[in-house]
Structures are given as C-alpha cells and as structure tokens.
C-alpha cells in the first residue's frame, strides 16, 4: 500500500493508540496495528517511526531497535523467519557497519557489513567443524588475506571467492610451519575430461618446505620424511613427502543470509 500521507486515510486503515503532535500526526510513544497484520510499538516523530521501537511482522519476524524516518537506522536486532538473527548496525534499512549474524545452522559471522552483505574484516565461525575464518571479505566472499583456524593448527594465506589461492603456510601449535601454495585444479587433472570445471573446484595444495619441528600428525609420522639443510620437506627417497599434500584446508562455503528480508509497512497507520 502506498504512503499517501493523508490523515483521513490513516484513520480508515489500521489502528493507532498514542501521542500526536499539534498537526495530528503520530508523535512520541505509540502502538499501531497495521492493515497488513503487522504491528509496531515504539517512538514516532511527525508521523514516522523514529527512535526506538519494535516492529512485529505477521510471518513471525521481528525487529527491535532504532528507526529514522520509517527506516531501520542505528543499532538493532532483526529476527528472521528462517530462525537466523542479525544484531548490529543498520543504515537506511540495510545491514551496514559492525554486526553479528547467527545462521540457522548455528554458524556465526562477526564483522563488517556493506549493503546487506559481508564486506570488510570479519570472523566466520563454523559450528560443526569447530573452526573459523578470520580475515577480509569482499561482497560476501572471502577475499585477499585471511586465516583458517583449527583446534591445533591454522592456515594463513590469500583467498579468492571463498577458497585459498597462491602462497600460504600451515602454522602448527608445536612451533613449525609448512610452506607451500594452492594451485587451481587443471582440467586435465580431473578424472573426467568432459567434466567442466567451476569456481567450486577445490584447489590443489603443493607443499614446498617446512621450518621448525616436524608437524605431529599421523600422516607425517607414518611417512618417515626428513628435513634437509635447505629446509625442504623430504622423504628418504629425496622426494617431497606425498602425505604432506593431505595437509590442506578443509574449507567450506559460509552460509547465506536470509535473502527475503520482510519490509515494514510503508503506509502511515
């Protein structure tokens, strides 16, 4: 329904109880039942939701927070219909600034937002993997520098569209580092040459050298590799340890935010 701004139409649709200014507009504290089934309780200024309030949607969604000229603006918490929740900064109805999003699967993102998507520095916690990504985001994707952190080691390097790329290193709690690089999987390396590669194809980890103590992992302990004077990870045969190639980031795409954000009724109650 369009916002005509007519007080006569306001009286004939919905229901409002609360303060008004000298011109008859809603002003101060008030409660409104909207014609579409939504409701609002909170502050008004000159006929607009302005200040702190709670907006309840008929589908079960709810917003608790600050408004400015009928738009979510400032600090607030939005409870989405799918069970997810965003708590943080809003700018003209969009998630923007610092905020925490809790996803239906239990994952969380704590960081910067722009135009409703993850953008800037932030931390994404994977609940079922007990791991997290800490680093930069660009338009909803892991980009540039970041870290995947696990219980006893972490990976530091660059990322492109949510996957590691280029030079990087695994840093273990025992004090050693495994250096190498992630390379895109070539088409001729796939089992089926007729399978078209896409952006979700896992990159290949190429180990180069190791510094400090040998990583205490079952794969490396069983391989019998040695470290030569150059620091390159070697087996007794002199080849780069194949088992070290298994030390790859078990990456997983971050969950998506609720794409259908309910909108408040634009018409004045």
Coordinates of C-alpha atoms in Angstrom, one line a residue:
X1 CA 0.0 0.0 0.0
X2 CA 1.4 3.4 -1.0
X3 CA 2.1 6.1 1.6
X4 CA -0.3 8.9 0.7
X5 CA 0.3 10.8 3.9
X6 CA -3.4 11.6 4.2
X7 CA -4.7 11.7 7.7
X8 CA -8.2 10.7 6.6
X9 CA -6.8 7.5 5.0
X10 CA -4.8 6.9 8.2
X11 CA -7.9 6.9 10.2
X12 CA -9.7 4.4 8.0
X13 CA -6.9 1.9 7.8
X14 CA -5.2 0.1 10.7
X15 CA -5.4 1.2 14.3
X16 CA -3.2 3.6 16.4
X17 CA -3.1 4.5 20.1
X18 CA -0.6 7.0 21.4
X19 CA 0.7 10.5 21.2
X20 CA 0.2 13.0 18.5
X21 CA 1.6 16.4 17.7
X22 CA -0.4 19.7 17.1
X23 CA -0.9 18.7 13.5
X24 CA -2.5 15.4 14.4
X25 CA 0.5 13.3 13.3
X26 CA 1.7 10.4 15.5
X27 CA 4.4 11.8 17.8
X28 CA 6.0 10.4 20.9
X29 CA 5.2 6.9 22.1
X30 CA 2.5 4.9 20.4
X31 CA 1.2 1.5 19.3
X32 CA -0.1 0.7 15.8
X33 CA -1.9 -2.3 14.3
X34 CA -1.3 -2.2 10.6
X35 CA -3.8 -3.3 7.9
X36 CA -1.4 -6.0 6.6
X37 CA -1.3 -7.7 10.0
X38 CA 2.0 -6.3 11.2
X39 CA 2.3 -4.2 14.4
X40 CA 4.6 -1.5 15.8
X41 CA 5.2 -0.3 19.3
X42 CA 7.6 2.5 20.0
X43 CA 8.6 6.1 19.2
X44 CA 7.3 8.3 16.5
X45 CA 8.3 11.7 15.2
X46 CA 6.0 13.8 13.0
X47 CA 4.1 10.7 11.7
X48 CA 7.1 8.5 11.1
X49 CA 8.7 5.6 13.1
X50 CA 11.6 7.5 14.6
X51 CA 13.6 6.5 17.7
X52 CA 13.5 3.1 19.4
X53 CA 10.7 0.6 18.7
X54 CA 9.7 -3.0 18.0
X55 CA 8.1 -4.0 14.7
X56 CA 6.5 -7.4 14.5
X57 CA 5.7 -9.0 11.2
X58 CA 2.8 -11.3 10.6
X59 CA 5.1 -14.0 9.4
X60 CA 6.9 -14.1 12.8
X61 CA 9.9 -11.9 12.0
X62 CA 10.7 -9.1 14.4
X63 CA 12.9 -6.0 14.6
X64 CA 13.9 -4.4 17.9
X65 CA 16.0 -1.3 17.5
X66 CA 16.3 2.2 16.3
X67 CA 14.4 3.9 13.4
X68 CA 15.0 7.0 11.5
X69 CA 12.2 8.4 9.2
X70 CA 10.5 4.9 9.0
X71 CA 13.7 3.1 8.2
X72 CA 15.9 0.8 10.3
X73 CA 18.8 3.0 11.2
X74 CA 21.3 2.8 14.0
X75 CA 21.6 -0.2 16.3
X76 CA 19.0 -3.0 16.2
X77 CA 18.3 -6.7 16.1
X78 CA 16.3 -8.5 13.4
X79 CA 14.9 -12.0 13.9
X80 CA 14.3 -13.5 10.5
X81 CA 11.6 -16.0 9.6
X82 CA 14.2 -18.8 8.9
X83 CA 15.4 -18.6 12.5
X84 CA 18.5 -16.6 11.8
X85 CA 19.3 -13.3 13.6
X86 CA 21.3 -10.1 12.9
X87 CA 22.4 -7.8 15.7
X88 CA 24.3 -4.7 14.9
X89 CA 24.4 -1.6 12.8
X90 CA 21.8 -0.5 10.2
X91 CA 21.9 2.2 7.6
X92 CA 18.6 3.0 5.8
X93 CA 17.1 -0.5 6.2
X94 CA 20.4 -2.2 5.3
X95 CA 22.9 -4.2 7.4
X96 CA 25.9 -1.9 7.3
X97 CA 28.8 -1.3 9.7
X98 CA 29.6 -3.8 12.5
X99 CA 27.2 -6.6 13.2
X100 CA 26.8 -10.3 14.2
X101 CA 24.7 -12.7 12.1
X102 CA 23.7 -16.0 13.6
X103 CA 22.6 -18.5 10.9
X104 CA 20.0 -21.3 11.2
X105 CA 22.8 -24.0 11.2
X106 CA 24.5 -22.4 14.2
X107 CA 27.3 -20.7 12.3
X108 CA 28.0 -17.0 13.1
X109 CA 29.6 -14.1 11.4
X110 CA 31.0 -11.2 13.5
X111 CA 32.4 -8.3 11.4
X112 CA 31.8 -5.6 8.9
X113 CA 28.8 -5.3 6.5
X114 CA 28.0 -3.1 3.5
X115 CA 24.8 -3.0 1.6
X116 CA 23.4 -6.1 3.5
X117 CA 26.4 -8.4 2.8
X118 CA 29.6 -9.3 4.5
X119 CA 32.2 -6.8 3.4
X120 CA 35.4 -5.8 5.3
X121 CA 37.1 -7.6 8.1
X122 CA 35.2 -10.3 9.9
X123 CA 35.3 -13.7 11.6
X124 CA 33.1 -16.6 10.5
X125 CA 32.7 -19.5 13.0
X126 CA 31.8 -22.9 11.6
X127 CA 29.8 -24.7 14.3
X128 CA 30.0 -28.3 13.2
X129 CA 33.6 -28.0 12.0
X130 CA 34.8 -26.3 15.2
X131 CA 36.9 -23.9 13.1
X132 CA 36.8 -20.3 12.0
X133 CA 37.9 -18.0 9.2
X134 CA 39.4 -14.6 10.2
X135 CA 40.1 -12.1 7.5
X136 CA 38.9 -9.9 4.7
X137 CA 35.6 -10.2 2.9
X138 CA 34.6 -8.6 -0.4
X139 CA 30.9 -8.5 -1.5
X140 CA 30.1 -11.6 0.6
X141 CA 33.2 -13.7 -0.3
X142 CA 36.4 -14.5 1.5
X143 CA 39.0 -12.4 -0.4
X144 CA 42.6 -11.3 -0.1
X145 CA 44.3 -12.2 3.2
X146 CA 42.9 -14.4 5.9
X147 CA 43.3 -17.4 8.2
X148 CA 41.5 -20.7 8.7
X149 CA 42.0 -21.6 12.3
X150 CA 41.5 -25.2 13.6
X151 CA 42.0 -26.7 17.1
X152 CA 45.8 -27.4 16.8
X153 CA 46.9 -25.6 13.6
X154 CA 45.9 -22.8 11.2
X155 CA 46.4 -21.8 7.6
X156 CA 47.5 -18.3 6.6
X157 CA 47.3 -17.1 3.1
X158 CA 45.3 -15.4 0.4
X159 CA 41.8 -16.3 -0.7
X160 CA 39.7 -15.8 -3.8
X161 CA 36.0 -16.4 -3.9
X162 CA 36.0 -18.3 -0.7
X163 CA 38.9 -20.7 -1.5
X164 CA 42.6 -20.4 -0.7
X165 CA 44.9 -19.4 -3.6
X166 CA 48.6 -18.8 -4.1
X167 CA 51.3 -18.8 -1.5
X168 CA 50.4 -19.7 2.1
X169 CA 51.5 -21.7 5.1
X170 CA 50.2 -24.1 7.8
X171 CA 51.2 -23.0 11.3
X172 CA 51.2 -25.7 13.9
X173 CA 50.8 -25.3 17.7
X174 CA 54.1 -27.2 18.2
X175 CA 56.0 -24.4 16.6
X176 CA 56.6 -25.5 13.0
X177 CA 55.4 -24.1 9.7
X178 CA 54.7 -25.9 6.4
X179 CA 55.1 -23.6 3.4
X180 CA 53.6 -24.1 0.0
X181 CA 50.9 -22.9 -2.4
X182 CA 47.4 -23.6 -3.6
X183 CA 47.1 -24.0 -7.3
X184 CA 43.9 -24.1 -9.3
X185 CA 43.0 -27.6 -10.5
X186 CA 43.7 -28.1 -14.2
X187 CA 41.1 -29.7 -16.3
X188 CA 43.4 -32.4 -17.5
X189 CA 44.0 -33.4 -13.8
X190 CA 40.3 -34.4 -13.3
X191 CA 39.1 -37.9 -13.6
X192 CA 36.7 -37.0 -16.4
X193 CA 37.9 -34.6 -19.1
X194 CA 34.3 -34.0 -20.1
X195 CA 33.5 -32.5 -16.6
X196 CA 33.6 -28.8 -16.8
X197 CA 35.4 -27.1 -14.0
X198 CA 33.7 -24.4 -12.0
X199 CA 34.5 -21.9 -9.2
X200 CA 33.8 -24.5 -6.5
X201 CA 36.5 -26.9 -7.7
X202 CA 38.9 -27.4 -4.8
X203 CA 42.4 -26.1 -5.4
X204 CA 45.5 -28.3 -5.0
X205 CA 47.9 -27.9 -2.2
X206 CA 51.6 -28.0 -3.3
X207 CA 54.0 -28.3 -0.2
X208 CA 57.4 -26.7 -0.6
X209 CA 59.3 -26.7 2.7
X210 CA 59.0 -26.9 6.4
X211 CA 60.6 -24.9 9.2
X212 CA 60.9 -25.9 12.9
X213 CA 59.9 -29.2 14.4
X214 CA 58.2 -31.8 12.1
X215 CA 54.4 -31.5 12.4
X216 CA 52.9 -34.1 14.8
X217 CA 50.3 -35.5 12.6
X218 CA 49.5 -39.2 11.8
X219 CA 50.1 -38.7 8.1
X220 CA 53.5 -37.2 8.5
X221 CA 54.7 -39.5 11.3
X222 CA 53.9 -42.5 9.2
X223 CA 55.6 -41.2 6.1
X224 CA 59.2 -41.1 7.5
X225 CA 60.1 -37.9 5.8
X226 CA 63.3 -35.9 6.6
X227 CA 64.2 -32.3 6.5
X228 CA 67.4 -31.5 4.6
X229 CA 69.7 -28.5 5.1
X230 CA 67.6 -26.3 2.8
X231 CA 64.6 -26.9 5.0
X232 CA 62.6 -28.6 2.2
X233 CA 60.3 -31.4 3.4
X234 CA 61.9 -34.7 2.1
X235 CA 61.3 -38.4 2.4
X236 CA 64.2 -40.8 2.5
X237 CA 63.9 -41.1 -1.3
X238 CA 64.5 -37.3 -1.6
X239 CA 61.1 -36.6 -2.9
X240 CA 58.7 -34.1 -1.4
X241 CA 56.5 -36.0 1.1
X242 CA 53.3 -37.0 -0.6
X243 CA 51.5 -37.3 2.8
X244 CA 52.2 -33.6 3.4
X245 CA 49.9 -32.9 0.4
X246 CA 47.0 -34.1 2.6
X247 CA 47.5 -31.1 4.9
X248 CA 45.0 -29.0 3.0
X249 CA 42.4 -26.5 4.2
X250 CA 39.1 -28.3 4.8
X251 CA 37.3 -25.2 3.6
X252 CA 33.6 -24.8 3.3
X253 CA 31.4 -22.0 2.0
X254 CA 29.9 -19.7 4.5
X255 CA 26.1 -19.9 5.0
X256 CA 23.9 -17.4 3.2
X257 CA 21.9 -14.7 4.9
X258 CA 18.1 -14.7 4.7
X259 CA 17.5 -13.4 1.2
X260 CA 13.9 -12.4 1.8
X261 CA 14.0 -9.6 4.4
X262 CA 10.5 -8.6 5.4
X263 CA 9.8 -4.9 4.8
X264 CA 7.8 -2.7 7.2
X265 CA 4.5 -1.3 6.1
X266 CA 5.2 2.0 4.3
X267 CA 1.8 3.5 4.8
X268 CA 1.2 5.5 7.8
X269 CA -1.1 3.8 10.3

